[in-house]
PDB file of C-alpha atoms in Angstrom:
ATOM      1  CA  UNK A 799       9.304 184.183 -61.959  1.00 83.00           C
ATOM      2  CA  UNK A 800       7.727 180.904 -63.153  1.00 75.00           C
ATOM      3  CA  UNK A 801       9.037 180.619 -67.371  1.00 70.00           C
ATOM      4  CA  UNK A 802       7.510 177.308 -67.423  1.00 67.00           C
ATOM      5  CA  UNK A 803       4.511 178.859 -67.852  1.00 74.00           C
ATOM      6  CA  UNK A 804       5.959 179.826 -71.489  1.00 66.00           C
ATOM      7  CA  UNK A 805       5.022 176.089 -72.634  1.00 63.00           C
ATOM      8  CA  UNK A 806       1.507 177.091 -71.733  1.00 69.00           C
ATOM      9  CA  UNK A 807       1.281 178.824 -75.256  1.00 70.00           C
ATOM     10  CA  UNK A 808       0.057 177.330 -78.515  1.00 74.00           C
ATOM     11  CA  UNK A 809       2.555 176.287 -80.140  1.00 83.00           C
ATOM     12  CA  UNK A 810       2.746 173.495 -82.573  1.00 90.00           C
ATOM     13  CA  UNK A 811       6.178 170.776 -83.704  1.00 92.00           C
ATOM     14  CA  UNK A 812       7.078 171.281 -87.135  1.00 96.00           C
ATOM     15  CA  UNK A 813      10.402 170.176 -89.405  1.00 97.00           C
ATOM     16  CA  UNK A 814      11.620 172.894 -91.004  1.00 97.00           C
ATOM     17  CA  UNK A 815      13.512 172.136 -94.230  1.00 98.00           C
ATOM     18  CA  UNK A 816      15.564 173.213 -97.306  1.00 98.00           C
ATOM     19  CA  UNK A 817      18.568 172.251 -98.928  1.00 97.00           C
ATOM     20  CA  UNK A 818      22.711 172.446 -98.218  1.00 95.00           C
ATOM     21  CA  UNK A 819      22.775 172.522-102.160  1.00 92.00           C
ATOM     22  CA  UNK A 820      21.197 169.505-103.256  1.00 92.00           C
ATOM     23  CA  UNK A 821      20.864 167.673 -99.924  1.00 95.00           C
ATOM     24  CA  UNK A 822      18.002 167.908 -98.159  1.00 97.00           C
ATOM     25  CA  UNK A 823      18.598 169.249 -94.099  1.00 97.00           C
ATOM     26  CA  UNK A 824      16.348 170.373 -91.326  1.00 97.00           C
ATOM     27  CA  UNK A 825      15.485 170.435 -87.933  1.00 95.00           C
ATOM     28  CA  UNK A 826      12.970 170.300 -85.718  1.00 93.00           C
ATOM     29  CA  UNK A 827      10.926 173.858 -84.231  1.00 93.00           C
ATOM     30  CA  UNK A 828       8.125 175.560 -82.507  1.00 89.00           C
ATOM     31  CA  UNK A 829       8.381 178.797 -83.045  1.00 90.00           C
ATOM     32  CA  UNK A 830       6.241 179.397 -86.592  1.00 95.00           C
ATOM     33  CA  UNK A 831       3.810 182.243 -86.522  1.00 94.00           C
ATOM     34  CA  UNK A 832       1.092 183.140 -89.247  1.00 93.00           C
ATOM     35  CA  UNK A 833       1.412 187.280 -89.437  1.00 94.00           C
ATOM     36  CA  UNK A 834      -0.970 187.923 -93.093  1.00 93.00           C
ATOM     37  CA  UNK A 835      -3.638 185.283 -94.340  1.00 91.00           C
ATOM     38  CA  UNK A 836      -3.027 187.823 -97.828  1.00 93.00           C
ATOM     39  CA  UNK A 837      -0.841 186.833 -98.836  1.00 96.00           C
ATOM     40  CA  UNK A 838       0.046 184.265 -97.099  1.00 95.00           C
ATOM     41  CA  UNK A 839       2.888 185.184 -94.460  1.00 96.00           C
ATOM     42  CA  UNK A 840       4.355 183.384 -91.841  1.00 96.00           C
ATOM     43  CA  UNK A 841       7.168 184.208 -88.915  1.00 97.00           C
ATOM     44  CA  UNK A 842       9.931 181.606 -88.365  1.00 97.00           C
ATOM     45  CA  UNK A 843      12.310 181.756 -85.334  1.00 96.00           C
ATOM     46  CA  UNK A 844      15.721 179.685 -86.461  1.00 95.00           C
ATOM     47  CA  UNK A 845      18.913 180.187 -83.816  1.00 93.00           C
ATOM     48  CA  UNK A 846      22.400 181.561 -85.021  1.00 95.00           C
ATOM     49  CA  UNK A 847      23.880 178.600 -84.408  1.00 92.00           C
ATOM     50  CA  UNK A 848      21.527 176.051 -85.983  1.00 93.00           C
ATOM     51  CA  UNK A 849      23.133 175.055 -89.449  1.00 95.00           C
ATOM     52  CA  UNK A 850      19.506 175.257 -91.488  1.00 96.00           C
ATOM     53  CA  UNK A 851      19.256 178.358 -90.186  1.00 97.00           C
ATOM     54  CA  UNK A 852      23.024 179.311 -92.697  1.00 96.00           C
ATOM     55  CA  UNK A 853      20.540 177.185 -95.351  1.00 97.00           C
ATOM     56  CA  UNK A 854      17.676 179.133 -95.209  1.00 98.00           C
ATOM     57  CA  UNK A 855      19.734 182.270 -95.449  1.00 97.00           C
ATOM     58  CA  UNK A 856      21.396 180.278 -98.549  1.00 97.00           C
ATOM     59  CA  UNK A 857      18.464 178.837-100.730  1.00 98.00           C
ATOM     60  CA  UNK A 858      16.100 181.703 -99.773  1.00 98.00           C
ATOM     61  CA  UNK A 859      13.612 179.145 -99.506  1.00 98.00           C
ATOM     62  CA  UNK A 860      12.610 176.903 -96.402  1.00 98.00           C
ATOM     63  CA  UNK A 861       9.330 174.123 -95.497  1.00 98.00           C
ATOM     64  CA  UNK A 862       7.451 173.364 -92.692  1.00 98.00           C
ATOM     65  CA  UNK A 863       5.903 169.866 -92.206  1.00 98.00           C
ATOM     66  CA  UNK A 864       3.588 170.115 -89.826  1.00 97.00           C
ATOM     67  CA  UNK A 865       3.930 167.191 -87.349  1.00 96.00           C
ATOM     68  CA  UNK A 866       0.595 165.400 -85.921  1.00 95.00           C
ATOM     69  CA  UNK A 867       0.209 163.222 -82.501  1.00 94.00           C
ATOM     70  CA  UNK A 868       0.480 160.077 -85.281  1.00 95.00           C
ATOM     71  CA  UNK A 869       4.132 160.922 -85.958  1.00 94.00           C
ATOM     72  CA  UNK A 870       6.554 159.024 -85.484  1.00 94.00           C
ATOM     73  CA  UNK A 871       8.464 160.943 -82.177  1.00 89.00           C
ATOM     74  CA  UNK A 872      12.155 159.915 -83.672  1.00 91.00           C
ATOM     75  CA  UNK A 873      11.848 162.121 -86.184  1.00 94.00           C
ATOM     76  CA  UNK A 874      11.380 165.096 -84.233  1.00 89.00           C
ATOM     77  CA  UNK A 875      14.127 164.058 -81.793  1.00 87.00           C
ATOM     78  CA  UNK A 876      16.719 163.037 -85.174  1.00 90.00           C
ATOM     79  CA  UNK A 877      15.863 166.340 -86.652  1.00 92.00           C
ATOM     80  CA  UNK A 878      16.155 168.230 -82.841  1.00 82.00           C
ATOM     81  CA  UNK A 879      19.014 166.962 -81.581  1.00 74.00           C
ATOM     82  CA  UNK A 880      21.924 166.763 -84.090  1.00 73.00           C
ATOM     83  CA  UNK A 881      23.365 168.620 -86.549  1.00 78.00           C
ATOM     84  CA  UNK A 882      22.814 168.815 -90.138  1.00 79.00           C
ATOM     85  CA  UNK A 883      26.139 170.004 -90.426  1.00 84.00           C
ATOM     86  CA  UNK A 884      27.181 166.383 -89.478  1.00 82.00           C
ATOM     87  CA  UNK A 885      24.627 164.444 -90.298  1.00 85.00           C
ATOM     88  CA  UNK A 886      22.063 163.588 -93.321  1.00 91.00           C
ATOM     89  CA  UNK A 887      18.994 163.858 -90.729  1.00 91.00           C
ATOM     90  CA  UNK A 888      16.915 162.341 -93.758  1.00 95.00           C
ATOM     91  CA  UNK A 889      18.763 158.761 -93.605  1.00 93.00           C
ATOM     92  CA  UNK A 890      15.980 156.952 -93.267  1.00 91.00           C
ATOM     93  CA  UNK A 891      13.271 159.245 -92.653  1.00 95.00           C
ATOM     94  CA  UNK A 892      10.476 159.300 -95.820  1.00 97.00           C
ATOM     95  CA  UNK A 893      10.178 162.524 -97.654  1.00 98.00           C
ATOM     96  CA  UNK A 894       8.779 163.721-101.088  1.00 97.00           C
ATOM     97  CA  UNK A 895       9.321 166.984-102.702  1.00 97.00           C
ATOM     98  CA  UNK A 896       7.397 169.981-102.837  1.00 98.00           C
ATOM     99  CA  UNK A 897       7.921 172.890-104.941  1.00 98.00           C
ATOM    100  CA  UNK A 898      11.804 172.295-104.719  1.00 97.00           C
ATOM    101  CA  UNK A 899      11.618 171.733-100.806  1.00 98.00           C
ATOM    102  CA  UNK A 900      12.407 168.315 -99.197  1.00 98.00           C
ATOM    103  CA  UNK A 901       8.825 167.689 -97.019  1.00 98.00           C
ATOM    104  CA  UNK A 902       8.764 165.107 -93.921  1.00 98.00           C
ATOM    105  CA  UNK A 903       6.695 162.149 -95.214  1.00 98.00           C
ATOM    106  CA  UNK A 904       5.179 161.585 -91.883  1.00 97.00           C
ATOM    107  CA  UNK A 905       3.150 164.999 -91.539  1.00 97.00           C
ATOM    108  CA  UNK A 906      -0.119 165.864 -91.460  1.00 96.00           C
ATOM    109  CA  UNK A 907       0.287 168.641 -94.059  1.00 97.00           C
ATOM    110  CA  UNK A 908       3.314 170.985 -95.483  1.00 97.00           C
ATOM    111  CA  UNK A 909       3.922 174.467 -96.660  1.00 97.00           C
ATOM    112  CA  UNK A 910       7.135 176.355 -98.853  1.00 98.00           C
ATOM    113  CA  UNK A 911       7.535 179.556 -98.248  1.00 98.00           C
ATOM    114  CA  UNK A 912      10.188 181.971-100.026  1.00 98.00           C
ATOM    115  CA  UNK A 913      12.374 184.426 -97.765  1.00 98.00           C
ATOM    116  CA  UNK A 914      10.729 187.854 -98.257  1.00 98.00           C
ATOM    117  CA  UNK A 915      12.525 189.430 -95.130  1.00 98.00           C
ATOM    118  CA  UNK A 916      14.963 189.052 -91.613  1.00 98.00           C
ATOM    119  CA  UNK A 917      15.022 189.906 -88.567  1.00 98.00           C
ATOM    120  CA  UNK A 918      17.571 189.558 -86.529  1.00 97.00           C
ATOM    121  CA  UNK A 919      18.154 189.044 -82.775  1.00 95.00           C
ATOM    122  CA  UNK A 920      20.853 188.407 -80.263  1.00 95.00           C
ATOM    123  CA  UNK A 921      20.348 184.771 -80.941  1.00 93.00           C
ATOM    124  CA  UNK A 922      18.211 183.849 -83.476  1.00 95.00           C
ATOM    125  CA  UNK A 923      17.425 184.751 -87.018  1.00 97.00           C
ATOM    126  CA  UNK A 924      13.078 185.282 -87.490  1.00 98.00           C
ATOM    127  CA  UNK A 925      12.887 184.955 -90.743  1.00 98.00           C
ATOM    128  CA  UNK A 926       9.786 186.228 -93.050  1.00 98.00           C
ATOM    129  CA  UNK A 927       8.082 183.791 -95.077  1.00 98.00           C
ATOM    130  CA  UNK A 928       5.333 183.966 -98.216  1.00 98.00           C
ATOM    131  CA  UNK A 929       3.606 180.675 -98.648  1.00 97.00           C
ATOM    132  CA  UNK A 930       4.318 179.473-102.308  1.00 97.00           C
ATOM    133  CA  UNK A 931       3.162 175.737-101.717  1.00 97.00           C
ATOM    134  CA  UNK A 932       1.446 173.720 -99.033  1.00 97.00           C
ATOM    135  CA  UNK A 933      -1.995 171.344 -98.864  1.00 97.00           C
ATOM    136  CA  UNK A 934      -3.127 169.072 -96.015  1.00 97.00           C
ATOM    137  CA  UNK A 935      -2.046 165.398 -96.392  1.00 96.00           C
ATOM    138  CA  UNK A 936      -4.758 163.920 -94.139  1.00 95.00           C
ATOM    139  CA  UNK A 937      -6.545 164.559 -91.341  1.00 93.00           C
ATOM    140  CA  UNK A 938      -4.599 163.573 -88.482  1.00 93.00           C
ATOM    141  CA  UNK A 939      -4.651 166.166 -85.002  1.00 92.00           C
ATOM    142  CA  UNK A 940      -1.358 168.512 -85.648  1.00 92.00           C
ATOM    143  CA  UNK A 941       1.218 167.945 -82.565  1.00 86.00           C
ATOM    144  CA  UNK A 942       0.961 170.756 -80.135  1.00 79.00           C
ATOM    145  CA  UNK A 943       4.855 172.299 -77.597  1.00 72.00           C
ATOM    146  CA  UNK A 944       2.634 171.234 -74.905  1.00 63.00           C
ATOM    147  CA  UNK A 945       1.213 167.722 -76.378  1.00 65.00           C
ATOM    148  CA  UNK A 946       5.051 166.896 -77.220  1.00 62.00           C
ATOM    149  CA  UNK A 947       6.273 167.841 -73.352  1.00 60.00           C
ATOM    150  CA  UNK A 948       2.913 166.061 -71.378  1.00 61.00           C
ATOM    151  CA  UNK A 949       2.557 163.397 -73.468  1.00 63.00           C
ATOM    152  CA  UNK A 950       5.537 162.132 -75.377  1.00 63.00           C
ATOM    153  CA  UNK A 951       7.642 163.190 -72.348  1.00 58.00           C
ATOM    154  CA  UNK A 952       9.882 165.157 -75.203  1.00 57.00           C
ATOM    155  CA  UNK A 953      13.291 167.716 -73.654  1.00 59.00           C
ATOM    156  CA  UNK A 954      14.422 170.677 -75.660  1.00 60.00           C
ATOM    157  CA  UNK A 955      17.807 171.117 -76.746  1.00 57.00           C
ATOM    158  CA  UNK A 956      19.897 174.011 -75.521  1.00 58.00           C
ATOM    159  CA  UNK A 957      19.171 176.584 -79.025  1.00 58.00           C
ATOM    160  CA  UNK A 958      15.417 175.902 -78.675  1.00 55.00           C
ATOM    161  CA  UNK A 959      13.853 179.596 -79.135  1.00 55.00           C
ATOM    162  CA  UNK A 960      11.764 177.468 -75.651  1.00 56.00           C
ATOM    163  CA  UNK A 961      14.135 176.203 -74.214  1.00 53.00           C
ATOM    164  CA  UNK A 962      13.593 176.133 -70.282  1.00 59.00           C
ATOM    165  CA  UNK A 963      16.063 174.455 -68.330  1.00 66.00           C
ATOM    166  CA  UNK A 964      15.099 171.021 -66.207  1.00 62.00           C
ATOM    167  CA  UNK A 965      14.677 171.290 -62.640  1.00 61.00           C
TER     168      UNK A 965
END
């Protein structure tokens, strides 16, 4: 079985953010899917080992910064390969607050959600979020997971839902 075919599924690349008390924190993710349009609801998968998971659980809210093909790729690494427990990921990353949630400024759009339900798997929590805010910031092309791998030549951390060991 060739599991690398999963990289052909259509995903975006996002920074998922929330608060650790008053400090912004977050992680890079690509497992986000719209479930309904009215009310606008998404499913977000976050590994149990990600500090962001714990913080979303506490705040009951999360934000999504939609990265674009012109976003600085270092943002992906900063939010994807370090723990928010040990690192202030928003140091040296411009951000703004929308509906009390941190949003990475270098994005083409943002969404803010309140958690309305969740489902636990063996390794991940799937949060259901109802949209409470969002806007388009510019007309840049949203980054896809395929673009991240094929153009940027990025890799995925081991706790990403779409992690496939490199051969």
